[in-house]
CSV table of C-alpha atoms and ligand atoms in Angstrom, one decimal:
chain,number,residue,atom,x,y,z
A,1,UNK,CA,36.1,14.2,3.8
A,2,UNK,CA,36.3,10.1,5.1
A,3,UNK,CA,39.3,9.2,7.0
A,4,UNK,CA,40.4,5.6,6.2
A,5,UNK,CA,38.7,3.1,8.8
A,6,UNK,CA,41.4,2.0,11.8
A,7,UNK,CA,40.6,-1.6,11.2
A,8,UNK,CA,43.1,-3.0,9.0
A,9,UNK,CA,43.8,-6.2,7.0
A,10,UNK,CA,47.2,-7.3,5.7
A,11,UNK,CA,45.9,-10.0,3.7
A,12,UNK,CA,43.5,-9.8,0.4
A,13,UNK,CA,39.9,-11.0,1.5
A,14,UNK,CA,36.8,-10.6,-0.4
A,15,UNK,CA,33.7,-10.0,1.6
A,16,UNK,CA,30.7,-11.8,0.9
A,17,UNK,CA,27.1,-9.6,0.9
A,18,UNK,CA,25.9,-12.6,2.3
A,19,UNK,CA,28.1,-12.1,5.2
A,20,UNK,CA,25.3,-9.5,6.6
A,21,UNK,CA,22.4,-11.9,7.1
A,22,UNK,CA,19.4,-10.2,9.0
A,23,UNK,CA,17.3,-12.2,11.1
A,24,UNK,CA,13.4,-11.8,10.6
A,25,UNK,CA,11.7,-10.5,14.2
A,26,UNK,CA,8.1,-13.0,14.8
A,27,UNK,CA,6.1,-12.8,17.4
A,28,UNK,CA,2.8,-14.6,16.5
A,29,UNK,CA,3.0,-18.4,15.8
A,30,UNK,CA,1.0,-20.1,13.1
A,31,UNK,CA,-1.6,-21.2,15.9
A,32,UNK,CA,-2.2,-17.9,17.4
A,33,UNK,CA,0.1,-18.0,20.4
A,34,UNK,CA,3.1,-16.2,21.0
A,35,UNK,CA,6.5,-17.6,20.5
A,36,UNK,CA,8.6,-18.1,23.5
A,37,UNK,CA,9.9,-14.8,24.8
A,38,UNK,CA,8.2,-12.9,22.4
A,39,UNK,CA,7.1,-9.4,23.5
A,40,UNK,CA,4.1,-7.7,22.8
A,41,UNK,CA,3.4,-4.3,20.8
A,42,UNK,CA,1.9,-1.7,22.7
A,43,UNK,CA,-1.9,-2.8,21.8
A,44,UNK,CA,-5.2,-2.5,23.8
A,45,UNK,CA,-8.5,-4.3,22.8
A,46,UNK,CA,-9.4,-1.2,20.8
A,47,UNK,CA,-6.7,-1.2,18.5
A,48,UNK,CA,-6.4,-4.8,18.3
A,49,UNK,CA,-10.0,-4.8,16.9
A,50,UNK,CA,-9.8,-1.7,14.9
A,51,UNK,CA,-6.9,-3.4,13.1
A,52,UNK,CA,-9.1,-6.7,12.6
A,53,UNK,CA,-11.9,-4.2,11.4
A,54,UNK,CA,-9.5,-3.0,8.3
A,55,UNK,CA,-8.5,-7.0,7.6
A,56,UNK,CA,-11.8,-7.9,7.2
A,57,UNK,CA,-13.1,-4.6,5.2
A,58,UNK,CA,-10.1,-5.3,3.1
A,59,UNK,CA,-10.8,-8.9,2.1
A,60,UNK,CA,-14.4,-8.0,1.0
A,61,UNK,CA,-13.2,-4.9,-0.3
A,62,UNK,CA,-10.8,-7.0,-2.6
A,63,UNK,CA,-13.3,-9.9,-3.2
A,64,UNK,CA,-16.3,-7.6,-4.3
A,65,UNK,CA,-14.1,-5.4,-6.9
A,66,UNK,CA,-12.1,-8.0,-8.2
A,67,UNK,CA,-15.8,-9.6,-8.8
A,68,UNK,CA,-17.1,-5.6,-10.1
A,69,UNK,CA,-13.9,-5.8,-12.7
A,70,UNK,CA,-14.5,-9.3,-14.1
A,71,UNK,CA,-18.3,-8.0,-14.6
A,72,UNK,CA,-17.1,-5.1,-16.4
A,73,UNK,CA,-18.5,-2.4,-13.9
A,74,UNK,CA,-14.8,-0.8,-12.9
A,75,UNK,CA,-11.6,-0.9,-15.5
A,76,UNK,CA,-9.2,-2.4,-12.9
A,77,UNK,CA,-8.4,-3.7,-9.4
A,78,UNK,CA,-5.3,-4.9,-7.5
A,79,UNK,CA,-5.4,-6.4,-4.6
A,80,UNK,CA,-3.5,-6.3,-0.8
A,81,UNK,CA,-4.5,-10.6,-0.1
A,82,UNK,CA,-1.9,-11.8,1.8
A,83,UNK,CA,-0.5,-8.4,2.7
A,84,UNK,CA,-2.7,-7.0,5.1
A,85,UNK,CA,-0.3,-7.5,7.9
A,86,UNK,CA,2.4,-5.6,6.3
A,87,UNK,CA,0.1,-2.6,5.6
A,88,UNK,CA,-2.1,-2.5,8.5
A,89,UNK,CA,0.5,-3.8,11.3
A,90,UNK,CA,2.6,-0.5,9.9
A,91,UNK,CA,-0.2,1.9,9.4
A,92,UNK,CA,-1.2,1.1,13.1
A,93,UNK,CA,1.9,2.4,14.7
A,94,UNK,CA,1.4,5.3,13.0
A,95,UNK,CA,0.1,8.9,14.1
A,96,UNK,CA,-2.8,10.3,12.0
A,97,UNK,CA,-1.0,13.2,11.3
A,98,UNK,CA,2.1,11.3,10.0
A,99,UNK,CA,2.0,11.2,6.3
A,100,UNK,CA,2.2,7.9,4.0
A,101,UNK,CA,3.1,7.6,0.8
A,102,UNK,CA,2.1,4.4,-0.7
A,103,UNK,CA,2.7,2.2,-3.8
A,104,UNK,CA,-1.0,1.2,-4.7
A,105,UNK,CA,-1.5,-2.2,-2.8
A,106,UNK,CA,-2.0,-0.2,0.4
A,107,UNK,CA,-6.0,0.0,0.6
A,108,UNK,CA,-6.2,-1.6,3.9
A,109,UNK,CA,-3.8,1.4,5.4
A,110,UNK,CA,-6.4,4.1,3.7
A,111,UNK,CA,-9.1,1.9,5.5
A,112,UNK,CA,-7.2,1.9,8.4
A,113,UNK,CA,-6.9,5.8,8.4
A,114,UNK,CA,-10.7,6.2,8.1
A,115,UNK,CA,-11.3,6.3,4.0
A,116,UNK,CA,-15.3,5.3,3.8
A,117,UNK,CA,-16.5,2.9,1.1
A,118,UNK,CA,-18.1,5.8,-0.2
A,119,UNK,CA,-14.8,7.3,-0.8
A,120,UNK,CA,-13.2,3.8,-2.4
A,121,UNK,CA,-16.1,3.7,-4.6
A,122,UNK,CA,-16.3,7.2,-6.0
A,123,UNK,CA,-12.4,6.5,-6.7
A,124,UNK,CA,-13.0,3.2,-8.4
A,125,UNK,CA,-16.1,4.4,-10.8
A,126,UNK,CA,-13.9,8.0,-11.4
A,127,UNK,CA,-17.3,9.6,-10.6
A,128,UNK,CA,-17.9,13.5,-10.1
A,129,UNK,CA,-17.5,12.9,-6.6
A,130,UNK,CA,-14.3,11.1,-6.6
A,131,UNK,CA,-11.5,13.5,-4.5
A,132,UNK,CA,-9.3,12.9,-7.7
A,133,UNK,CA,-12.0,14.1,-9.7
A,134,UNK,CA,-12.1,10.8,-11.9
A,135,UNK,CA,-8.4,11.4,-13.4
A,136,UNK,CA,-6.6,8.3,-11.9
A,137,UNK,CA,-7.0,4.8,-12.6
A,138,UNK,CA,-9.2,3.0,-10.2
A,139,UNK,CA,-6.9,2.1,-6.7
A,140,UNK,CA,-4.9,5.6,-7.0
A,141,UNK,CA,-6.5,6.6,-3.9
A,142,UNK,CA,-5.2,9.9,-2.2
A,143,UNK,CA,-6.7,12.0,0.6
A,144,UNK,CA,-5.0,15.2,1.7
A,145,UNK,CA,-7.7,14.5,4.8
A,146,UNK,CA,-5.9,11.6,5.8
A,147,UNK,CA,-2.4,12.2,5.1
A,148,UNK,CA,-2.3,9.4,2.4
A,149,UNK,CA,-0.6,11.0,-0.7
A,150,UNK,CA,-2.0,10.2,-4.0
A,151,UNK,CA,-0.8,7.0,-6.1
A,152,UNK,CA,1.5,7.6,-8.8
A,153,UNK,CA,1.7,4.6,-11.4
A,154,UNK,CA,5.3,4.9,-12.3
A,155,UNK,CA,7.2,2.7,-9.8
A,156,UNK,CA,9.5,4.3,-7.1
A,157,UNK,CA,8.1,7.7,-7.2
A,158,UNK,CA,6.9,8.1,-4.1
A,159,UNK,CA,10.5,7.0,-2.2
A,160,UNK,CA,12.4,10.1,-2.7
A,161,UNK,CA,9.3,12.2,-2.4
A,162,UNK,CA,8.8,10.6,1.2
A,163,UNK,CA,12.3,11.2,1.8
A,164,UNK,CA,11.9,15.2,0.8
A,165,UNK,CA,8.3,15.2,2.7
A,166,UNK,CA,10.0,13.8,5.6
A,167,UNK,CA,12.9,16.2,5.6
A,168,UNK,CA,10.2,19.5,5.5
A,169,UNK,CA,8.3,18.0,8.2
A,170,UNK,CA,12.0,18.0,10.2
A,171,UNK,CA,12.9,21.7,9.0
A,172,UNK,CA,9.5,22.6,10.6
A,173,UNK,CA,10.0,21.0,14.1
A,174,UNK,CA,7.3,18.6,13.2
A,175,UNK,CA,6.6,15.3,15.4
A,176,UNK,CA,5.6,13.4,12.7
A,177,UNK,CA,7.4,11.6,10.0
A,178,UNK,CA,6.6,9.9,6.9
A,179,UNK,CA,5.7,6.2,6.2
A,180,UNK,CA,7.0,4.9,2.3
A,181,UNK,CA,5.8,1.7,1.2
A,182,UNK,CA,7.1,0.1,-1.8
A,183,UNK,CA,7.1,-3.5,-3.3
A,184,UNK,CA,10.8,-5.4,-3.6
A,185,UNK,CA,10.1,-5.3,-7.3
A,186,UNK,CA,9.8,-1.2,-7.2
A,187,UNK,CA,13.4,-1.5,-4.9
A,188,UNK,CA,15.5,-2.1,-8.2
A,189,UNK,CA,14.5,1.5,-9.4
A,190,UNK,CA,17.1,4.1,-9.6
A,191,UNK,CA,14.5,6.5,-7.3
A,192,UNK,CA,14.8,3.8,-4.3
A,193,UNK,CA,18.3,4.4,-4.1
A,194,UNK,CA,18.5,8.3,-4.5
A,195,UNK,CA,15.2,8.5,-1.6
A,196,UNK,CA,17.7,6.2,1.0
A,197,UNK,CA,20.6,8.0,0.6
A,198,UNK,CA,18.9,11.6,0.5
A,199,UNK,CA,17.5,10.5,3.8
A,200,UNK,CA,20.1,9.3,5.3
A,201,UNK,CA,22.5,11.8,4.5
A,202,UNK,CA,20.0,14.5,5.2
A,203,UNK,CA,18.5,12.6,8.6
A,204,UNK,CA,15.1,12.6,7.2
A,205,UNK,CA,12.5,11.1,9.4
A,206,UNK,CA,11.2,8.8,7.0
A,207,UNK,CA,10.4,4.8,7.9
A,208,UNK,CA,11.0,2.8,4.2
A,209,UNK,CA,8.8,0.1,4.2
A,210,UNK,CA,9.2,-2.9,2.0
A,211,UNK,CA,6.8,-5.5,1.2
A,212,UNK,CA,8.8,-8.0,0.1
A,213,UNK,CA,6.1,-10.3,-1.3
A,214,UNK,CA,8.4,-12.3,-3.8
A,215,UNK,CA,7.3,-11.2,-6.9
A,216,UNK,CA,6.9,-7.8,-9.4
A,217,UNK,CA,4.2,-9.1,-11.5
A,218,UNK,CA,5.5,-12.2,-13.3
A,219,UNK,CA,9.4,-11.5,-12.0
A,220,UNK,CA,10.2,-13.8,-8.7
A,221,UNK,CA,12.9,-12.1,-6.1
A,222,UNK,CA,15.2,-14.0,-6.8
A,223,UNK,CA,15.2,-12.9,-10.3
A,224,UNK,CA,15.1,-9.4,-9.1
A,225,UNK,CA,18.2,-9.1,-6.9
A,226,UNK,CA,21.4,-11.1,-5.9
A,227,UNK,CA,21.7,-10.1,-2.3
A,228,UNK,CA,19.8,-10.9,0.8
A,229,UNK,CA,16.5,-9.1,0.6
A,230,UNK,CA,16.4,-5.4,0.4
A,231,UNK,CA,17.1,-5.1,4.4
A,232,UNK,CA,21.2,-5.2,3.9
A,233,UNK,CA,20.9,-2.2,1.7
A,234,UNK,CA,19.4,0.2,4.4
A,235,UNK,CA,23.0,-0.9,6.4
A,236,UNK,CA,25.0,-0.4,3.6
A,237,UNK,CA,23.2,3.5,3.1
A,238,UNK,CA,23.7,3.7,7.2
A,239,UNK,CA,20.1,3.5,8.1
A,240,UNK,CA,18.9,1.5,10.8
A,241,UNK,CA,17.2,-1.6,9.4
A,242,UNK,CA,15.1,-4.6,10.5
A,243,UNK,CA,13.3,-7.4,9.1
A,244,UNK,CA,10.3,-8.8,10.1
A,245,UNK,CA,7.9,-11.6,9.1
A,246,UNK,CA,5.0,-9.3,7.0
A,247,UNK,CA,2.6,-12.2,7.8
A,248,UNK,CA,2.8,-11.4,11.6
A,249,UNK,CA,0.5,-8.5,12.5
A,250,UNK,CA,2.1,-8.4,15.8
A,251,UNK,CA,5.8,-8.7,14.6
A,252,UNK,CA,4.7,-5.5,12.1
A,253,UNK,CA,3.3,-3.4,14.5
A,254,UNK,CA,6.0,-3.9,17.0
A,255,UNK,CA,8.9,-3.1,14.4
A,256,UNK,CA,7.0,-0.2,13.1
A,257,UNK,CA,6.5,0.9,16.4
A,258,UNK,CA,10.1,0.9,17.1
A,259,UNK,CA,10.9,2.3,14.1
A,260,UNK,CA,8.7,5.1,14.5
A,261,UNK,CA,10.1,5.7,18.0
A,262,UNK,CA,13.9,5.8,16.8
A,263,UNK,CA,12.9,8.2,13.6
A,264,UNK,CA,11.3,10.9,15.6
A,265,UNK,CA,14.0,10.7,18.8
A,266,UNK,CA,16.6,10.4,16.7
A,267,UNK,CA,15.5,12.3,13.6
A,268,UNK,CA,16.6,9.8,10.9
A,269,UNK,CA,15.5,7.2,8.5
A,270,UNK,CA,14.6,3.4,9.2
A,271,UNK,CA,14.3,0.7,6.7
A,272,UNK,CA,11.9,-2.3,7.2
A,273,UNK,CA,11.5,-5.1,5.2
A,274,UNK,CA,8.3,-7.3,5.7
A,275,UNK,CA,8.5,-10.7,4.1
A,276,UNK,CA,5.4,-11.6,3.1
A,277,UNK,CA,3.6,-13.2,-0.3
A,278,UNK,CA,1.1,-11.8,-2.7
A,279,UNK,CA,-1.5,-14.1,-2.5
A,280,UNK,CA,-3.7,-13.1,-5.3
A,281,UNK,CA,-2.7,-12.1,-8.9
A,282,UNK,CA,-0.8,-8.8,-9.2
A,283,UNK,CA,-3.6,-7.1,-10.8
A,284,UNK,CA,-7.1,-7.6,-12.2
A,285,UNK,CA,-5.2,-7.9,-15.7
A,286,UNK,CA,-2.2,-10.8,-14.7
A,287,UNK,CA,-2.9,-14.7,-14.6
A,288,UNK,CA,0.1,-15.9,-12.2
A,289,UNK,CA,-0.5,-19.5,-13.4
A,290,UNK,CA,2.0,-18.7,-16.0
A,291,UNK,CA,4.8,-17.9,-14.0
A,292,UNK,CA,4.2,-19.9,-10.2
A,293,UNK,CA,3.0,-23.2,-9.1
A,294,UNK,CA,-0.4,-23.7,-7.4
A,295,UNK,CA,1.6,-25.5,-4.6
A,296,UNK,CA,3.5,-22.8,-3.9
A,297,UNK,CA,0.5,-20.7,-3.3
A,298,UNK,CA,-1.4,-23.6,-1.5
A,299,UNK,CA,1.6,-23.2,1.0
A,300,UNK,CA,1.5,-19.3,1.8
A,301,UNK,CA,-2.2,-19.8,2.3
A,302,UNK,CA,-1.2,-21.9,5.2
A,303,UNK,CA,0.2,-18.8,6.9
A,304,UNK,CA,-2.9,-16.3,6.0
A,305,UNK,CA,-1.8,-13.4,8.3
A,306,UNK,CA,-5.6,-12.6,9.0
A,307,UNK,CA,-6.5,-16.2,10.3
A,308,UNK,CA,-3.2,-16.0,12.4
A,309,UNK,CA,-4.1,-12.7,14.0
A,310,UNK,CA,-7.7,-13.6,14.6
A,311,UNK,CA,-6.7,-16.8,16.4
A,312,UNK,CA,-4.6,-14.3,18.7
A,313,UNK,CA,-7.8,-12.0,19.3
A,314,UNK,CA,-10.3,-15.0,19.7
A,315,UNK,CA,-7.3,-16.2,22.4
A,316,UNK,CA,-7.6,-13.0,24.2
A,317,UNK,CA,-11.4,-13.4,24.4
A,318,UNK,CA,-11.8,-10.6,22.0
A,319,UNK,CA,-13.6,-11.8,19.2
A,320,UNK,CA,-16.0,-14.6,18.2
A,321,UNK,CA,-17.0,-16.6,15.3
A,322,UNK,CA,-20.8,-15.2,15.2
A,323,UNK,CA,-18.7,-11.1,15.8
A,324,UNK,CA,-16.8,-12.1,12.4
A,325,UNK,CA,-19.7,-13.5,10.5
A,326,UNK,CA,-21.4,-10.9,11.0
A,327,UNK,CA,-18.8,-8.1,10.6
A,328,UNK,CA,-18.1,-9.8,6.9
A,329,UNK,CA,-22.2,-9.8,6.2
A,330,UNK,CA,-22.2,-6.1,7.3
A,331,UNK,CA,-18.9,-5.3,5.2
A,332,UNK,CA,-20.5,-7.2,2.3
A,333,UNK,CA,-23.7,-5.2,2.2
A,334,UNK,CA,-22.3,-2.3,2.9
A,335,UNK,CA,-19.9,-2.7,0.2
A,336,UNK,CA,-22.4,-3.8,-2.5
A,337,UNK,CA,-24.8,-1.1,-1.7
A,338,UNK,CA,-22.2,1.4,-1.8
A,339,UNK,CA,-21.3,0.3,-5.8
A,340,UNK,CA,-24.9,0.5,-6.6
A,341,UNK,CA,-24.8,4.2,-5.6
A,342,UNK,CA,-21.4,5.1,-7.3
A,343,UNK,CA,-21.7,3.4,-10.5
A,344,UNK,CA,-25.1,5.7,-11.1
A,345,UNK,CA,-23.4,9.2,-9.9
A,346,UNK,CA,-22.4,11.4,-13.0
A,347,UNK,CA,-18.7,11.4,-14.5
A,348,UNK,CA,-16.7,14.8,-13.9
A,349,UNK,CA,-17.4,17.3,-16.7
A,350,UNK,CA,-15.1,16.9,-19.6
A,351,UNK,CA,-14.1,20.6,-19.1
A,352,UNK,CA,-12.4,19.4,-15.9
A,353,UNK,CA,-10.0,17.4,-17.9
A,354,UNK,CA,-7.9,20.9,-18.7
A,355,UNK,CA,-8.3,22.7,-15.4
A,356,UNK,CA,-6.1,22.8,-12.1
A,357,UNK,CA,-2.6,22.8,-13.9
A,358,UNK,CA,-2.7,26.4,-15.1
A,359,UNK,CA,-4.4,29.3,-13.8
A,360,UNK,CA,-5.9,30.2,-17.2
A,361,UNK,CA,-6.3,26.8,-19.9
A,362,UNK,CA,-4.0,27.5,-22.5
A,363,UNK,CA,-4.9,27.7,-26.2
A,364,UNK,CA,-3.6,24.4,-27.2
A,365,UNK,CA,-5.3,22.7,-24.3
A,366,UNK,CA,-8.5,24.3,-25.0
A,367,UNK,CA,-8.4,23.6,-29.0
A,368,UNK,CA,-8.1,19.8,-27.7
A,369,UNK,CA,-10.8,19.9,-25.6
A,370,UNK,CA,-13.2,21.0,-28.5
A,371,UNK,CA,-11.9,18.4,-30.4
A,372,UNK,CA,-13.0,16.0,-27.6
A,373,UNK,CA,-16.2,17.6,-27.5
A,374,UNK,CA,-17.1,17.2,-31.0
A,375,UNK,CA,-15.8,13.9,-31.2
A,376,UNK,CA,-18.5,13.3,-28.5
A,377,UNK,CA,-21.4,14.9,-30.1
A,378,UNK,CA,-20.5,13.1,-32.9
A,379,UNK,CA,-20.2,9.6,-31.4
A,380,UNK,CA,-23.1,9.7,-28.4
A,381,UNK,CA,-23.5,6.1,-28.1
A,382,UNK,CA,-19.8,5.8,-27.4
A,383,UNK,CA,-19.6,8.2,-24.9
A,384,UNK,CA,-22.6,7.4,-23.1
A,385,UNK,CA,-21.6,8.4,-19.9
A,386,UNK,CA,-20.3,12.0,-21.0
A,387,UNK,CA,-22.8,12.6,-24.1
A,388,UNK,CA,-25.3,14.3,-22.1
A,389,UNK,CA,-22.5,16.7,-20.3
A,390,UNK,CA,-20.3,17.3,-23.4
A,391,UNK,CA,-21.4,21.9,-23.3
A,392,UNK,CA,-20.2,21.9,-19.8
B,401,LIG,C1,9.1,2.6,-13.6
B,401,LIG,C2,7.8,1.4,-13.7
B,401,LIG,N1,8.4,0.5,-14.7
B,401,LIG,C3,7.3,-0.4,-14.7
B,401,LIG,C4,6.0,-0.5,-14.0
B,401,LIG,C5,5.1,-1.6,-14.7
B,401,LIG,N2,4.8,-2.3,-13.1
B,401,LIG,C6,3.7,-1.9,-12.4
B,401,LIG,S1,4.0,-2.9,-11.0
B,401,LIG,C7,5.0,-3.6,-11.4
B,401,LIG,C8,5.7,-4.7,-10.4
B,401,LIG,C9,6.2,-4.0,-9.3
B,401,LIG,O1,6.2,-5.2,-8.3
B,401,LIG,P1,6.6,-4.5,-6.7
B,401,LIG,O2,7.3,-3.6,-6.5
B,401,LIG,O3,7.1,-5.7,-6.2
B,401,LIG,O4,5.4,-4.4,-5.9
B,401,LIG,P2,4.0,-5.7,-5.5
B,401,LIG,O5,3.3,-5.4,-7.2
B,401,LIG,O6,4.6,-7.2,-5.8
B,401,LIG,O7,3.3,-5.4,-4.7
B,401,LIG,C10,5.7,-3.1,-12.5
B,401,LIG,C11,6.8,-3.7,-13.5
B,401,LIG,C12,5.6,1.0,-13.6
B,401,LIG,N3,4.2,1.2,-13.5
B,401,LIG,N4,6.6,1.8,-13.3
């Protein structure tokens, strides 16, 4: 039971949601120097360069895979472009044993954890070496070894799952937590509210990390909610909350390091809202010229999170233009070579379509598999990738 709070009013007065406007944490200025009085997160040269390598890799991967989609080599792709600081800054504050439950645009976090170029390619080409056995659309990565839960397409499902997973970590007495990425659009799902309330009431060590990138496909954030973004909702649920400049790598790292410390020490959830911008299209199926202006994109390109972070690295004397060119050339070569290999690897056998859910394949699935196989036998030219394997 809740007592009536002691604080009282004798005049009827409404409180506006905007009474609670949260400030935005910033550390790095546009020229790569720190804001006066800003504090550095815990970062040394090795971590700083590891973070940058994931930025560079993700830029190359995104550019090449979008091209591969345009060439008809893969069916679909989603870029992280513009949100690298939000994603990598968050991942870099975690321990490797912390669980990450992502939405789909967070491939940079997976690279930071050690997912190899070959593993990325096997997933995107849905070949028989894919960890997900070729059953998911491109970009629905997952890795048990790297504590990265496989992506689910329906928006928001990972949010209550993250609360539940973190509750399990708490019950097991683990010194680990779960970080859950989601977009501001996904925060309109009922699952967002269920997940945050569950985590708050049961004090689950979950970091809810909202990438507020301004759009949910063509829906701008100002048509998504009427309040001051996502952050005040955390306060409403009784969750400690911080808003951060999502294009500022050092600020995201600082916010997430603090969130991790609080979540583990106090065994409670924390909400982070990272303010950013999706520089690319929503996906390879989207054309943003229909719903936003070129001027707006140009403005945000001036806040490129990777460029800002690189300036800081260079100011430390930790990175040079020559090293940069070399690294990007190396990644381009690596990605291209991996594409050429992965696209030649065989598809998984058709029979694998009906395994892994039931101990024994039920009759109706066995029948459906036979129907698929007979279709492939009848039209081998349309099913070249699997035609040779239909008997498996
Ligand atoms: C339950 C559900 N509704 C709708 C969709 C279609 N859909 C896929 S992504 C997306 C936009 C999500 O926007 P946001 O959460 O802001 O993330 P962003 O793509 O901007 O990173 C929508 C509507 C879906 N996948 N699942």
